[in-house]
mmCIF file of C-alpha atoms and ligand atoms in Angstrom:
data_model
loop_
_atom_site.group_PDB
_atom_site.id
_atom_site.type_symbol
_atom_site.label_atom_id
_atom_site.label_comp_id
_atom_site.label_asym_id
_atom_site.label_seq_id
_atom_site.Cartn_x
_atom_site.Cartn_y
_atom_site.Cartn_z
ATOM 1 C CA UNK B 1 -54.291 -53.406 -9.012
ATOM 2 C CA UNK B 2 -54.778 -51.210 -12.068
ATOM 3 C CA UNK B 3 -51.593 -49.494 -13.245
ATOM 4 C CA UNK B 4 -53.466 -46.223 -12.798
ATOM 5 C CA UNK B 5 -54.136 -46.878 -9.115
ATOM 6 C CA UNK B 6 -50.601 -48.172 -8.640
ATOM 7 C CA UNK B 7 -49.303 -44.951 -10.115
ATOM 8 C CA UNK B 8 -51.468 -42.816 -7.815
ATOM 9 C CA UNK B 9 -50.654 -44.844 -4.698
ATOM 10 C CA UNK B 10 -46.916 -44.713 -5.455
ATOM 11 C CA UNK B 11 -47.018 -40.939 -5.926
ATOM 12 C CA UNK B 12 -48.934 -40.533 -2.669
ATOM 13 C CA UNK B 13 -46.385 -42.648 -0.771
ATOM 14 C CA UNK B 14 -43.542 -40.584 -2.144
ATOM 15 C CA UNK B 15 -45.240 -37.280 -1.266
ATOM 16 C CA UNK B 16 -46.057 -38.476 2.247
ATOM 17 C CA UNK B 17 -42.464 -39.580 2.859
ATOM 18 C CA UNK B 18 -41.323 -36.010 2.083
ATOM 19 C CA UNK B 19 -44.071 -34.296 4.158
ATOM 20 C CA UNK B 20 -45.525 -32.947 0.923
ATOM 21 C CA UNK B 21 -48.872 -34.721 0.909
ATOM 22 C CA UNK B 22 -51.760 -32.267 0.905
ATOM 23 C CA UNK B 23 -55.230 -33.009 2.165
ATOM 24 C CA UNK B 24 -58.428 -31.018 2.036
ATOM 25 C CA UNK B 25 -60.016 -30.252 5.387
ATOM 26 C CA UNK B 26 -63.615 -29.105 5.694
ATOM 27 C CA UNK B 27 -63.462 -25.458 6.753
ATOM 28 C CA UNK B 28 -66.480 -23.285 7.399
ATOM 29 C CA UNK B 29 -65.671 -19.603 7.217
ATOM 30 C CA UNK B 30 -68.059 -17.939 9.622
ATOM 31 C CA UNK B 31 -67.491 -14.222 9.166
ATOM 32 C CA UNK B 32 -64.236 -13.645 7.342
ATOM 33 C CA UNK B 33 -62.199 -14.072 10.511
ATOM 34 C CA UNK B 34 -63.331 -17.200 12.305
ATOM 35 C CA UNK B 35 -63.167 -20.676 10.813
ATOM 36 C CA UNK B 36 -64.800 -23.809 12.133
ATOM 37 C CA UNK B 37 -62.735 -26.980 11.685
ATOM 38 C CA UNK B 38 -63.431 -30.324 13.304
ATOM 39 C CA UNK B 39 -65.962 -28.553 15.520
ATOM 40 C CA UNK B 40 -63.370 -26.035 16.737
ATOM 41 C CA UNK B 41 -63.543 -22.316 16.163
ATOM 42 C CA UNK B 42 -60.190 -20.858 15.071
ATOM 43 C CA UNK B 43 -59.115 -17.323 14.260
ATOM 44 C CA UNK B 44 -57.778 -17.336 10.723
ATOM 45 C CA UNK B 45 -54.558 -15.610 9.783
ATOM 46 C CA UNK B 46 -54.459 -17.207 6.349
ATOM 47 C CA UNK B 47 -57.555 -16.131 4.373
ATOM 48 C CA UNK B 48 -57.132 -13.744 1.455
ATOM 49 C CA UNK B 49 -60.428 -12.007 2.257
ATOM 50 C CA UNK B 50 -58.359 -8.980 3.314
ATOM 51 C CA UNK B 51 -61.288 -6.631 3.821
ATOM 52 C CA UNK B 52 -63.587 -9.288 5.354
ATOM 53 C CA UNK B 53 -66.154 -8.320 2.736
ATOM 54 C CA UNK B 54 -67.116 -11.830 1.603
ATOM 55 C CA UNK B 55 -69.497 -11.824 4.564
ATOM 56 C CA UNK B 56 -70.584 -8.171 4.512
ATOM 57 C CA UNK B 57 -74.404 -7.883 4.673
ATOM 58 C CA UNK B 58 -74.569 -5.618 1.590
ATOM 59 C CA UNK B 59 -72.401 -8.019 -0.406
ATOM 60 C CA UNK B 60 -74.415 -11.072 0.590
ATOM 61 C CA UNK B 61 -77.661 -9.241 -0.184
ATOM 62 C CA UNK B 62 -76.397 -8.237 -3.640
ATOM 63 C CA UNK B 63 -75.474 -11.847 -4.414
ATOM 64 C CA UNK B 64 -78.795 -13.153 -3.074
ATOM 65 C CA UNK B 65 -80.816 -10.703 -5.141
ATOM 66 C CA UNK B 66 -78.864 -11.629 -8.255
ATOM 67 C CA UNK B 67 -79.534 -15.321 -7.644
ATOM 68 C CA UNK B 68 -83.246 -14.636 -7.155
ATOM 69 C CA UNK B 69 -83.485 -12.637 -10.352
ATOM 70 C CA UNK B 70 -80.980 -14.247 -12.652
ATOM 71 C CA UNK B 71 -80.415 -17.761 -11.300
ATOM 72 C CA UNK B 72 -77.399 -19.574 -9.949
ATOM 73 C CA UNK B 73 -75.423 -20.109 -13.137
ATOM 74 C CA UNK B 74 -74.569 -18.199 -16.303
ATOM 75 C CA UNK B 75 -75.902 -20.902 -18.618
ATOM 76 C CA UNK B 76 -73.274 -20.598 -21.364
ATOM 77 C CA UNK B 77 -70.046 -18.974 -22.465
ATOM 78 C CA UNK B 78 -70.140 -15.188 -22.462
ATOM 79 C CA UNK B 79 -69.957 -15.304 -26.256
ATOM 80 C CA UNK B 80 -73.190 -17.310 -26.387
ATOM 81 C CA UNK B 81 -75.723 -16.278 -23.719
ATOM 82 C CA UNK B 82 -73.596 -15.984 -20.561
ATOM 83 C CA UNK B 83 -72.764 -12.294 -20.906
ATOM 84 C CA UNK B 84 -75.070 -10.897 -18.250
ATOM 85 C CA UNK B 85 -75.245 -7.058 -18.181
ATOM 86 C CA UNK B 86 -73.844 -7.174 -14.619
ATOM 87 C CA UNK B 87 -70.546 -8.418 -16.079
ATOM 88 C CA UNK B 88 -70.279 -5.391 -18.331
ATOM 89 C CA UNK B 89 -71.142 -3.069 -15.453
ATOM 90 C CA UNK B 90 -68.440 -4.714 -13.403
ATOM 91 C CA UNK B 91 -65.936 -4.335 -16.249
ATOM 92 C CA UNK B 92 -66.614 -0.613 -16.516
ATOM 93 C CA UNK B 93 -66.069 -0.222 -12.757
ATOM 94 C CA UNK B 94 -62.848 -2.243 -12.777
ATOM 95 C CA UNK B 95 -61.460 -0.273 -15.733
ATOM 96 C CA UNK B 96 -62.210 2.991 -13.898
ATOM 97 C CA UNK B 97 -60.610 1.707 -10.676
ATOM 98 C CA UNK B 98 -57.437 0.733 -12.527
ATOM 99 C CA UNK B 99 -57.292 3.780 -14.771
ATOM 100 C CA UNK B 100 -57.617 1.633 -17.906
ATOM 101 C CA UNK B 101 -59.705 1.996 -21.034
ATOM 102 C CA UNK B 102 -61.463 -1.344 -20.728
ATOM 103 C CA UNK B 103 -61.645 -4.598 -18.805
ATOM 104 C CA UNK B 104 -62.529 -8.243 -19.273
ATOM 105 C CA UNK B 105 -63.881 -10.462 -16.504
ATOM 106 C CA UNK B 106 -62.953 -14.174 -16.477
ATOM 107 C CA UNK B 107 -64.175 -17.199 -14.503
ATOM 108 C CA UNK B 108 -61.181 -16.916 -12.149
ATOM 109 C CA UNK B 109 -57.763 -15.333 -11.835
ATOM 110 C CA UNK B 110 -56.150 -18.597 -12.864
ATOM 111 C CA UNK B 111 -58.303 -18.737 -15.988
ATOM 112 C CA UNK B 112 -57.435 -15.117 -16.725
ATOM 113 C CA UNK B 113 -53.687 -15.710 -16.901
ATOM 114 C CA UNK B 114 -54.133 -19.029 -18.684
ATOM 115 C CA UNK B 115 -56.138 -17.162 -21.334
ATOM 116 C CA UNK B 116 -54.409 -13.785 -21.593
ATOM 117 C CA UNK B 117 -50.820 -14.938 -22.101
ATOM 118 C CA UNK B 118 -51.361 -17.353 -25.046
ATOM 119 C CA UNK B 119 -53.546 -14.750 -26.752
ATOM 120 C CA UNK B 120 -50.711 -12.247 -26.790
ATOM 121 C CA UNK B 121 -47.570 -14.322 -27.362
ATOM 122 C CA UNK B 122 -46.775 -17.585 -29.156
ATOM 123 C CA UNK B 123 -43.993 -19.992 -30.093
ATOM 124 C CA UNK B 124 -41.636 -17.474 -31.639
ATOM 125 C CA UNK B 125 -42.017 -14.927 -28.832
ATOM 126 C CA UNK B 126 -40.293 -14.349 -25.499
ATOM 127 C CA UNK B 127 -41.700 -14.244 -21.965
ATOM 128 C CA UNK B 128 -39.562 -12.973 -19.093
ATOM 129 C CA UNK B 129 -41.040 -13.834 -15.700
ATOM 130 C CA UNK B 130 -40.004 -13.058 -12.160
ATOM 131 C CA UNK B 131 -38.904 -16.381 -10.661
ATOM 132 C CA UNK B 132 -41.526 -16.094 -7.891
ATOM 133 C CA UNK B 133 -44.625 -15.462 -10.017
ATOM 134 C CA UNK B 134 -47.836 -17.340 -9.285
ATOM 135 C CA UNK B 135 -48.404 -20.801 -10.767
ATOM 136 C CA UNK B 136 -51.051 -19.561 -13.206
ATOM 137 C CA UNK B 137 -48.564 -17.277 -14.977
ATOM 138 C CA UNK B 138 -46.343 -20.314 -15.514
ATOM 139 C CA UNK B 139 -49.388 -22.200 -16.831
ATOM 140 C CA UNK B 140 -50.217 -19.378 -19.239
ATOM 141 C CA UNK B 141 -46.601 -19.248 -20.389
ATOM 142 C CA UNK B 142 -46.544 -22.991 -20.979
ATOM 143 C CA UNK B 143 -49.799 -22.891 -22.940
ATOM 144 C CA UNK B 144 -48.416 -20.099 -25.117
ATOM 145 C CA UNK B 145 -45.365 -22.239 -26.058
ATOM 146 C CA UNK B 146 -43.286 -19.024 -26.044
ATOM 147 C CA UNK B 147 -39.645 -19.171 -24.942
ATOM 148 C CA UNK B 148 -39.927 -18.498 -21.198
ATOM 149 C CA UNK B 149 -36.999 -17.311 -19.087
ATOM 150 C CA UNK B 150 -37.122 -16.439 -15.389
ATOM 151 C CA UNK B 151 -35.320 -13.439 -13.962
ATOM 152 C CA UNK B 152 -34.136 -13.345 -10.359
ATOM 153 C CA UNK B 153 -36.787 -12.066 -7.977
ATOM 154 C CA UNK B 154 -37.259 -8.275 -8.340
ATOM 155 C CA UNK B 155 -33.781 -8.043 -9.928
ATOM 156 C CA UNK B 156 -33.928 -5.239 -12.497
ATOM 157 C CA UNK B 157 -30.279 -5.709 -13.529
ATOM 158 C CA UNK B 158 -30.895 -9.351 -14.364
ATOM 159 C CA UNK B 159 -34.039 -8.483 -16.306
ATOM 160 C CA UNK B 160 -32.185 -5.730 -18.147
ATOM 161 C CA UNK B 161 -29.380 -8.172 -19.097
ATOM 162 C CA UNK B 162 -31.925 -10.673 -20.401
ATOM 163 C CA UNK B 163 -33.698 -8.005 -22.425
ATOM 164 C CA UNK B 164 -30.410 -6.873 -23.938
ATOM 165 C CA UNK B 165 -29.243 -10.366 -24.834
ATOM 166 C CA UNK B 166 -32.531 -11.931 -25.898
ATOM 167 C CA UNK B 167 -35.143 -9.372 -26.854
ATOM 168 C CA UNK B 168 -33.781 -8.846 -30.383
ATOM 169 C CA UNK B 169 -34.305 -12.500 -31.336
ATOM 170 C CA UNK B 170 -38.086 -12.366 -30.877
ATOM 171 C CA UNK B 171 -40.888 -10.410 -32.482
ATOM 172 C CA UNK B 172 -42.897 -9.899 -29.288
ATOM 173 C CA UNK B 173 -41.891 -9.934 -25.640
ATOM 174 C CA UNK B 174 -44.014 -10.119 -22.502
ATOM 175 C CA UNK B 175 -42.685 -9.329 -19.020
ATOM 176 C CA UNK B 176 -44.814 -10.881 -16.286
ATOM 177 C CA UNK B 177 -44.685 -10.313 -12.550
ATOM 178 C CA UNK B 178 -46.881 -10.424 -9.490
ATOM 179 C CA UNK B 179 -47.640 -6.867 -8.300
ATOM 180 C CA UNK B 180 -47.668 -8.193 -4.718
ATOM 181 C CA UNK B 181 -45.913 -11.547 -4.320
ATOM 182 C CA UNK B 182 -48.344 -14.065 -2.943
ATOM 183 C CA UNK B 183 -45.988 -16.071 -0.725
ATOM 184 C CA UNK B 184 -43.551 -13.301 0.266
ATOM 185 C CA UNK B 185 -45.739 -10.221 0.546
ATOM 186 C CA UNK B 186 -43.262 -7.874 -1.106
ATOM 187 C CA UNK B 187 -44.128 -5.569 -4.011
ATOM 188 C CA UNK B 188 -42.638 -5.586 -7.505
ATOM 189 C CA UNK B 189 -40.774 -2.410 -8.538
ATOM 190 C CA UNK B 190 -43.592 -1.640 -10.931
ATOM 191 C CA UNK B 191 -42.455 1.819 -12.084
ATOM 192 C CA UNK B 192 -38.951 0.600 -12.936
ATOM 193 C CA UNK B 193 -40.336 -2.493 -14.667
ATOM 194 C CA UNK B 194 -42.658 -0.313 -16.738
ATOM 195 C CA UNK B 195 -39.720 1.898 -17.796
ATOM 196 C CA UNK B 196 -37.579 -1.125 -18.758
ATOM 197 C CA UNK B 197 -40.449 -2.661 -20.683
ATOM 198 C CA UNK B 198 -41.061 0.555 -22.605
ATOM 199 C CA UNK B 199 -37.364 0.896 -23.415
ATOM 200 C CA UNK B 200 -37.293 -2.586 -24.989
ATOM 201 C CA UNK B 201 -40.768 -2.606 -26.529
ATOM 202 C CA UNK B 202 -41.852 -5.352 -24.149
ATOM 203 C CA UNK B 203 -45.368 -5.643 -22.720
ATOM 204 C CA UNK B 204 -45.684 -5.593 -18.935
ATOM 205 C CA UNK B 205 -48.282 -7.785 -17.241
ATOM 206 C CA UNK B 206 -48.799 -7.394 -13.487
ATOM 207 C CA UNK B 207 -50.806 -9.929 -11.510
ATOM 208 C CA UNK B 208 -52.449 -7.935 -8.752
ATOM 209 C CA UNK B 209 -54.347 -10.738 -7.046
ATOM 210 C CA UNK B 210 -52.984 -9.504 -3.691
ATOM 211 C CA UNK B 211 -52.777 -5.832 -4.613
ATOM 212 C CA UNK B 212 -56.257 -4.773 -5.652
ATOM 213 C CA UNK B 213 -58.304 -3.573 -2.692
ATOM 214 C CA UNK B 214 -55.322 -3.324 -0.340
ATOM 215 C CA UNK B 215 -52.394 -1.383 -1.832
ATOM 216 C CA UNK B 216 -52.265 1.882 -3.758
ATOM 217 C CA UNK B 217 -55.387 3.116 -1.967
ATOM 218 C CA UNK B 218 -57.235 0.003 -3.122
ATOM 219 C CA UNK B 219 -56.358 0.557 -6.782
ATOM 220 C CA UNK B 220 -53.488 -1.935 -6.713
ATOM 221 C CA UNK B 221 -49.734 -2.062 -7.186
ATOM 222 C CA UNK B 222 -49.709 0.253 -10.215
ATOM 223 C CA UNK B 223 -50.808 2.985 -7.814
ATOM 224 C CA UNK B 224 -48.484 2.159 -4.904
ATOM 225 C CA UNK B 225 -46.320 5.174 -4.132
ATOM 226 C CA UNK B 226 -48.867 7.684 -5.413
ATOM 227 C CA UNK B 227 -47.981 8.165 -9.074
ATOM 228 C CA UNK B 228 -49.600 5.666 -11.470
ATOM 229 C CA UNK B 229 -47.220 3.288 -13.216
ATOM 230 C CA UNK B 230 -47.785 2.722 -16.897
ATOM 231 C CA UNK B 231 -48.759 -0.950 -16.922
ATOM 232 C CA UNK B 232 -50.607 -1.943 -20.105
ATOM 233 C CA UNK B 233 -51.812 -5.309 -18.731
ATOM 234 C CA UNK B 234 -53.222 -5.154 -15.193
ATOM 235 C CA UNK B 235 -54.596 -8.547 -14.225
ATOM 236 C CA UNK B 236 -56.183 -9.514 -10.928
ATOM 237 C CA UNK B 237 -58.799 -11.511 -9.110
ATOM 238 C CA UNK B 238 -62.200 -10.781 -7.600
ATOM 239 C CA UNK B 239 -61.651 -13.631 -5.136
ATOM 240 C CA UNK B 240 -59.399 -12.083 -2.507
ATOM 241 C CA UNK B 241 -59.847 -8.536 -1.185
ATOM 242 C CA UNK B 242 -62.872 -8.194 -3.469
ATOM 243 C CA UNK B 243 -64.585 -10.969 -1.521
ATOM 244 C CA UNK B 244 -66.265 -12.674 -4.472
ATOM 245 C CA UNK B 245 -65.052 -14.980 -7.247
ATOM 246 C CA UNK B 246 -63.665 -14.399 -10.728
ATOM 247 C CA UNK B 247 -60.682 -12.823 -12.479
ATOM 248 C CA UNK B 248 -60.081 -9.787 -14.661
ATOM 249 C CA UNK B 249 -57.775 -8.002 -17.045
ATOM 250 C CA UNK B 250 -57.718 -4.205 -17.405
ATOM 251 C CA UNK B 251 -56.070 -2.941 -20.583
ATOM 252 C CA UNK B 252 -56.618 -0.809 -23.676
ATOM 253 C CA UNK B 253 -59.757 -1.217 -25.791
ATOM 254 C CA UNK B 254 -58.024 -3.087 -28.657
ATOM 255 C CA UNK B 255 -56.321 -5.508 -26.251
ATOM 256 C CA UNK B 256 -59.582 -6.219 -24.444
ATOM 257 C CA UNK B 257 -61.445 -6.687 -27.736
ATOM 258 C CA UNK B 258 -58.804 -9.168 -28.860
ATOM 259 C CA UNK B 259 -58.991 -11.039 -25.535
ATOM 260 C CA UNK B 260 -62.779 -11.277 -25.782
ATOM 261 C CA UNK B 261 -62.530 -12.682 -29.256
ATOM 262 C CA UNK B 262 -59.589 -15.063 -28.776
ATOM 263 C CA UNK B 263 -58.755 -15.971 -25.157
ATOM 264 C CA UNK B 264 -59.615 -19.664 -24.968
ATOM 265 C CA UNK B 265 -60.453 -19.647 -21.247
ATOM 266 C CA UNK B 266 -63.038 -16.954 -21.944
ATOM 267 C CA UNK B 267 -64.430 -18.265 -25.239
ATOM 268 C CA UNK B 268 -64.663 -21.927 -24.212
ATOM 269 C CA UNK B 269 -65.646 -21.573 -20.569
ATOM 270 C CA UNK B 270 -68.981 -20.662 -18.996
ATOM 271 C CA UNK B 271 -69.452 -17.046 -17.934
ATOM 272 C CA UNK B 272 -69.069 -15.971 -14.340
ATOM 273 C CA UNK B 273 -72.354 -16.458 -12.396
ATOM 274 C CA UNK B 274 -74.244 -13.126 -12.207
ATOM 275 C CA UNK B 275 -74.215 -13.321 -8.383
ATOM 276 C CA UNK B 276 -70.402 -13.235 -8.354
ATOM 277 C CA UNK B 277 -70.471 -10.053 -10.425
ATOM 278 C CA UNK B 278 -73.172 -8.521 -8.207
ATOM 279 C CA UNK B 279 -71.130 -9.281 -5.084
ATOM 280 C CA UNK B 280 -67.972 -7.757 -6.600
ATOM 281 C CA UNK B 281 -69.904 -4.631 -7.594
ATOM 282 C CA UNK B 282 -71.196 -4.265 -4.030
ATOM 283 C CA UNK B 283 -67.624 -4.598 -2.742
ATOM 284 C CA UNK B 284 -66.386 -1.873 -5.090
ATOM 285 C CA UNK B 285 -69.130 0.396 -3.708
ATOM 286 C CA UNK B 286 -67.945 -0.286 -0.156
ATOM 287 C CA UNK B 287 -64.280 0.304 -0.975
ATOM 288 C CA UNK B 288 -65.042 3.557 -2.744
ATOM 289 C CA UNK B 289 -67.322 4.768 0.057
ATOM 290 C CA UNK B 290 -64.634 4.312 2.753
ATOM 291 C CA UNK B 291 -61.198 5.529 1.634
ATOM 292 C CA UNK B 292 -59.595 4.255 4.859
ATOM 293 C CA UNK B 293 -60.795 0.657 4.452
ATOM 294 C CA UNK B 294 -58.163 -0.403 1.907
ATOM 295 C CA UNK B 295 -55.318 0.816 4.128
ATOM 296 C CA UNK B 296 -56.359 -1.219 7.157
ATOM 297 C CA UNK B 297 -54.958 -4.687 6.291
ATOM 298 C CA UNK B 298 -51.427 -3.318 5.736
ATOM 299 C CA UNK B 299 -51.713 -1.345 8.985
ATOM 300 C CA UNK B 300 -52.614 -4.566 10.822
ATOM 301 C CA UNK B 301 -49.694 -6.388 9.172
ATOM 302 C CA UNK B 302 -47.363 -3.573 10.261
ATOM 303 C CA UNK B 303 -48.512 -3.863 13.858
ATOM 304 C CA UNK B 304 -47.470 -7.509 13.650
ATOM 305 C CA UNK B 305 -44.086 -6.871 12.020
ATOM 306 C CA UNK B 306 -43.370 -4.203 14.639
ATOM 307 C CA UNK B 307 -44.209 -6.622 17.466
ATOM 308 C CA UNK B 308 -41.976 -9.256 15.872
ATOM 309 C CA UNK B 309 -39.037 -6.937 15.054
ATOM 310 C CA UNK B 310 -39.434 -7.733 11.366
ATOM 311 C CA UNK B 311 -39.035 -5.286 8.483
ATOM 312 C CA UNK B 312 -42.291 -3.321 8.040
ATOM 313 C CA UNK B 313 -44.903 -5.201 6.006
ATOM 314 C CA UNK B 314 -45.488 -3.846 2.477
ATOM 315 C CA UNK B 315 -48.741 -5.737 2.004
ATOM 316 C CA UNK B 316 -51.148 -7.752 4.179
ATOM 317 C CA UNK B 317 -48.918 -10.839 3.695
ATOM 318 C CA UNK B 318 -46.077 -11.625 6.113
ATOM 319 C CA UNK B 319 -44.055 -14.832 5.648
ATOM 320 C CA UNK B 320 -42.235 -16.526 8.508
ATOM 321 C CA UNK B 321 -39.750 -18.775 6.798
ATOM 322 C CA UNK B 322 -39.173 -21.980 8.732
ATOM 323 C CA UNK B 323 -37.163 -24.286 6.467
ATOM 324 C CA UNK B 324 -38.258 -27.903 6.252
ATOM 325 C CA UNK B 325 -41.786 -28.921 5.360
ATOM 326 C CA UNK B 326 -42.018 -31.008 8.545
ATOM 327 C CA UNK B 327 -41.033 -28.061 10.758
ATOM 328 C CA UNK B 328 -43.530 -25.769 9.021
ATOM 329 C CA UNK B 329 -46.315 -28.310 9.556
ATOM 330 C CA UNK B 330 -45.351 -28.591 13.197
ATOM 331 C CA UNK B 331 -45.383 -24.816 13.677
ATOM 332 C CA UNK B 332 -48.842 -24.590 12.084
ATOM 333 C CA UNK B 333 -50.087 -27.327 14.400
ATOM 334 C CA UNK B 334 -48.737 -25.538 17.455
ATOM 335 C CA UNK B 335 -50.610 -22.390 16.400
ATOM 336 C CA UNK B 336 -53.784 -24.383 15.888
ATOM 337 C CA UNK B 337 -53.503 -25.613 19.470
ATOM 338 C CA UNK B 338 -53.557 -21.930 20.504
ATOM 339 C CA UNK B 339 -56.673 -21.220 18.444
ATOM 340 C CA UNK B 340 -54.981 -19.696 15.380
ATOM 341 C CA UNK B 341 -55.325 -21.027 11.857
ATOM 342 C CA UNK B 342 -52.226 -20.520 9.708
ATOM 343 C CA UNK B 343 -51.657 -23.038 6.933
ATOM 344 C CA UNK B 344 -48.074 -24.205 6.335
ATOM 345 C CA UNK B 345 -46.869 -23.452 2.811
ATOM 346 C CA UNK B 346 -44.587 -26.106 1.343
ATOM 347 C CA UNK B 347 -42.905 -26.969 -1.984
ATOM 348 C CA UNK B 348 -43.669 -26.785 -4.825
ATOM 349 C CA UNK B 349 -45.596 -23.613 -3.879
ATOM 350 C CA UNK B 350 -42.324 -22.287 -2.435
ATOM 351 C CA UNK B 351 -38.712 -23.353 -3.013
ATOM 352 C CA UNK B 352 -37.264 -26.403 -1.245
ATOM 353 C CA UNK B 353 -35.970 -25.454 2.218
ATOM 354 C CA UNK B 354 -38.163 -22.323 2.460
ATOM 355 C CA UNK B 355 -41.365 -23.851 3.827
ATOM 356 C CA UNK B 356 -43.113 -21.214 5.820
ATOM 357 C CA UNK B 357 -46.044 -19.874 7.726
ATOM 358 C CA UNK B 358 -47.738 -17.360 5.470
ATOM 359 C CA UNK B 359 -49.675 -14.961 7.656
ATOM 360 C CA UNK B 360 -52.322 -12.697 6.228
ATOM 361 C CA UNK B 361 -53.871 -9.755 8.027
ATOM 362 C CA UNK B 362 -57.304 -8.344 7.419
ATOM 363 C CA UNK B 363 -59.061 -5.088 8.188
ATOM 364 C CA UNK B 364 -61.026 -6.733 10.991
ATOM 365 C CA UNK B 365 -58.326 -8.521 12.993
ATOM 366 C CA UNK B 366 -58.504 -7.208 16.575
ATOM 367 C CA UNK B 367 -55.162 -5.716 17.694
ATOM 368 C CA UNK B 368 -55.315 -7.784 20.883
ATOM 369 C CA UNK B 369 -55.401 -11.008 18.834
ATOM 370 C CA UNK B 370 -52.452 -9.849 16.726
ATOM 371 C CA UNK B 371 -50.571 -9.212 19.960
ATOM 372 C CA UNK B 372 -51.454 -12.658 21.275
ATOM 373 C CA UNK B 373 -50.371 -14.262 17.969
ATOM 374 C CA UNK B 374 -47.021 -12.451 18.109
ATOM 375 C CA UNK B 375 -46.514 -13.528 21.720
ATOM 376 C CA UNK B 376 -47.247 -17.174 20.865
ATOM 377 C CA UNK B 377 -44.875 -17.082 17.881
ATOM 378 C CA UNK B 378 -42.091 -15.486 19.913
ATOM 379 C CA UNK B 379 -42.520 -18.126 22.576
ATOM 380 C CA UNK B 380 -42.013 -20.701 19.820
ATOM 381 C CA UNK B 381 -38.833 -18.902 18.788
ATOM 382 C CA UNK B 382 -40.232 -17.957 15.397
ATOM 383 C CA UNK B 383 -39.929 -14.873 13.264
ATOM 384 C CA UNK B 384 -37.000 -12.983 14.696
ATOM 385 C CA UNK B 385 -34.823 -11.751 11.842
ATOM 386 C CA UNK B 386 -31.806 -13.941 12.684
ATOM 387 C CA UNK B 387 -33.960 -17.065 12.561
ATOM 388 C CA UNK B 388 -36.253 -15.889 9.774
ATOM 389 C CA UNK B 389 -35.293 -14.500 6.396
HETATM 390 C C1 PLP C 401 -54.819 -16.445 -6.090
HETATM 391 C C2 PLP C 401 -53.951 -15.978 -7.190
HETATM 392 C C3 PLP C 401 -54.341 -16.132 -8.510
HETATM 393 C C4 PLP C 401 -55.542 -16.922 -8.911
HETATM 394 O O1 PLP C 401 -56.713 -16.226 -8.713
HETATM 395 P P1 PLP C 401 -58.076 -17.055 -8.523
HETATM 396 O O2 PLP C 401 -59.124 -16.062 -8.806
HETATM 397 O O3 PLP C 401 -58.057 -17.557 -7.126
HETATM 398 O O4 PLP C 401 -58.026 -18.163 -9.529
HETATM 399 C C5 PLP C 401 -53.558 -15.561 -9.483
HETATM 400 N N1 PLP C 401 -52.416 -14.921 -9.177
HETATM 401 C C6 PLP C 401 -51.996 -14.782 -7.916
HETATM 402 C C7 PLP C 401 -50.730 -14.023 -7.650
HETATM 403 C C8 PLP C 401 -52.740 -15.311 -6.874
HETATM 404 O O5 PLP C 401 -52.297 -15.208 -5.625
#
């Protein structure tokens, strides 16, 4: 056996023995709610298509027309020939939505963070990250080679202590957080973070992958609570509530110009396919035409948390923390037997001992199905506060 194969097989054995092996299962998303797996139709409570717009007729038509006219792929990096005018139209719309001067669209949210962070900070700089930020912020931090220190989740006192003790030793400092935490569903205290950042001349980056389209009237976590928070780096994805694919940064004109000139994941990666931009533009039209749409996923999540006696949901994401990876897998399987699809989330996505069911609610989930889901979960003894968080 090649040492390479031996290495892979050994790793796989070790993962399997800890219930941490992951496998891909063919999943056909029919309409943003139903998923066909192994010939069975399941109701999904784990897609991030919060507004069910990936399958909206106007969105599909926009993508189809773009493919017909402009082809399936972008053909080159945006700095060569891949900068289709649709991308610039999309950037103007995103900047307006987020109340920013300018925007830059990337191939994905992951690529956005992996490109933005190393463009702004380097070896001699400091990054302070919430301990629960998404993997791609950690990747960006690693690529930047900046000194990276985690602060306790949403703990402003801890962040303030770190700023006081460490900020002075570095020329530049970036504070990075998720606006809506992907595995916990809670919001970052964005206003307070913005004030702390300003006080210490640190730059605040919020990752709004789960905020745009669903909180702050659809404008994201900077707008939650009415008054806009002063966040100079608003990053997000087109791939969740916006139903398409791609990532973005909204920021000032000079920052965006610098990103477009220097971010490696933009410069050295092929532009987003025009159809992805066309689909995202169609989604923005739909969100803007129906002011109530963006509020619906959180309303659905709150119906669920009420039925389960949980604290009211702040976002469309509700975690039910189970504990061991094996128990989380078992709980997901039991739900599948009832016709519900909820993927178990295990380490290293979440901390050891906090494996969970991560439920997501969308605008289109029928109340009756949410009630049935809650009844099934209660029967399984899951989700009551004393057994949950
Ligand atoms: C999904 C996600 C990303 C990555 O976005 P993609 O467009 O899927 O690459 C980034 N940050 C957070 C918080 C996410 O949940």
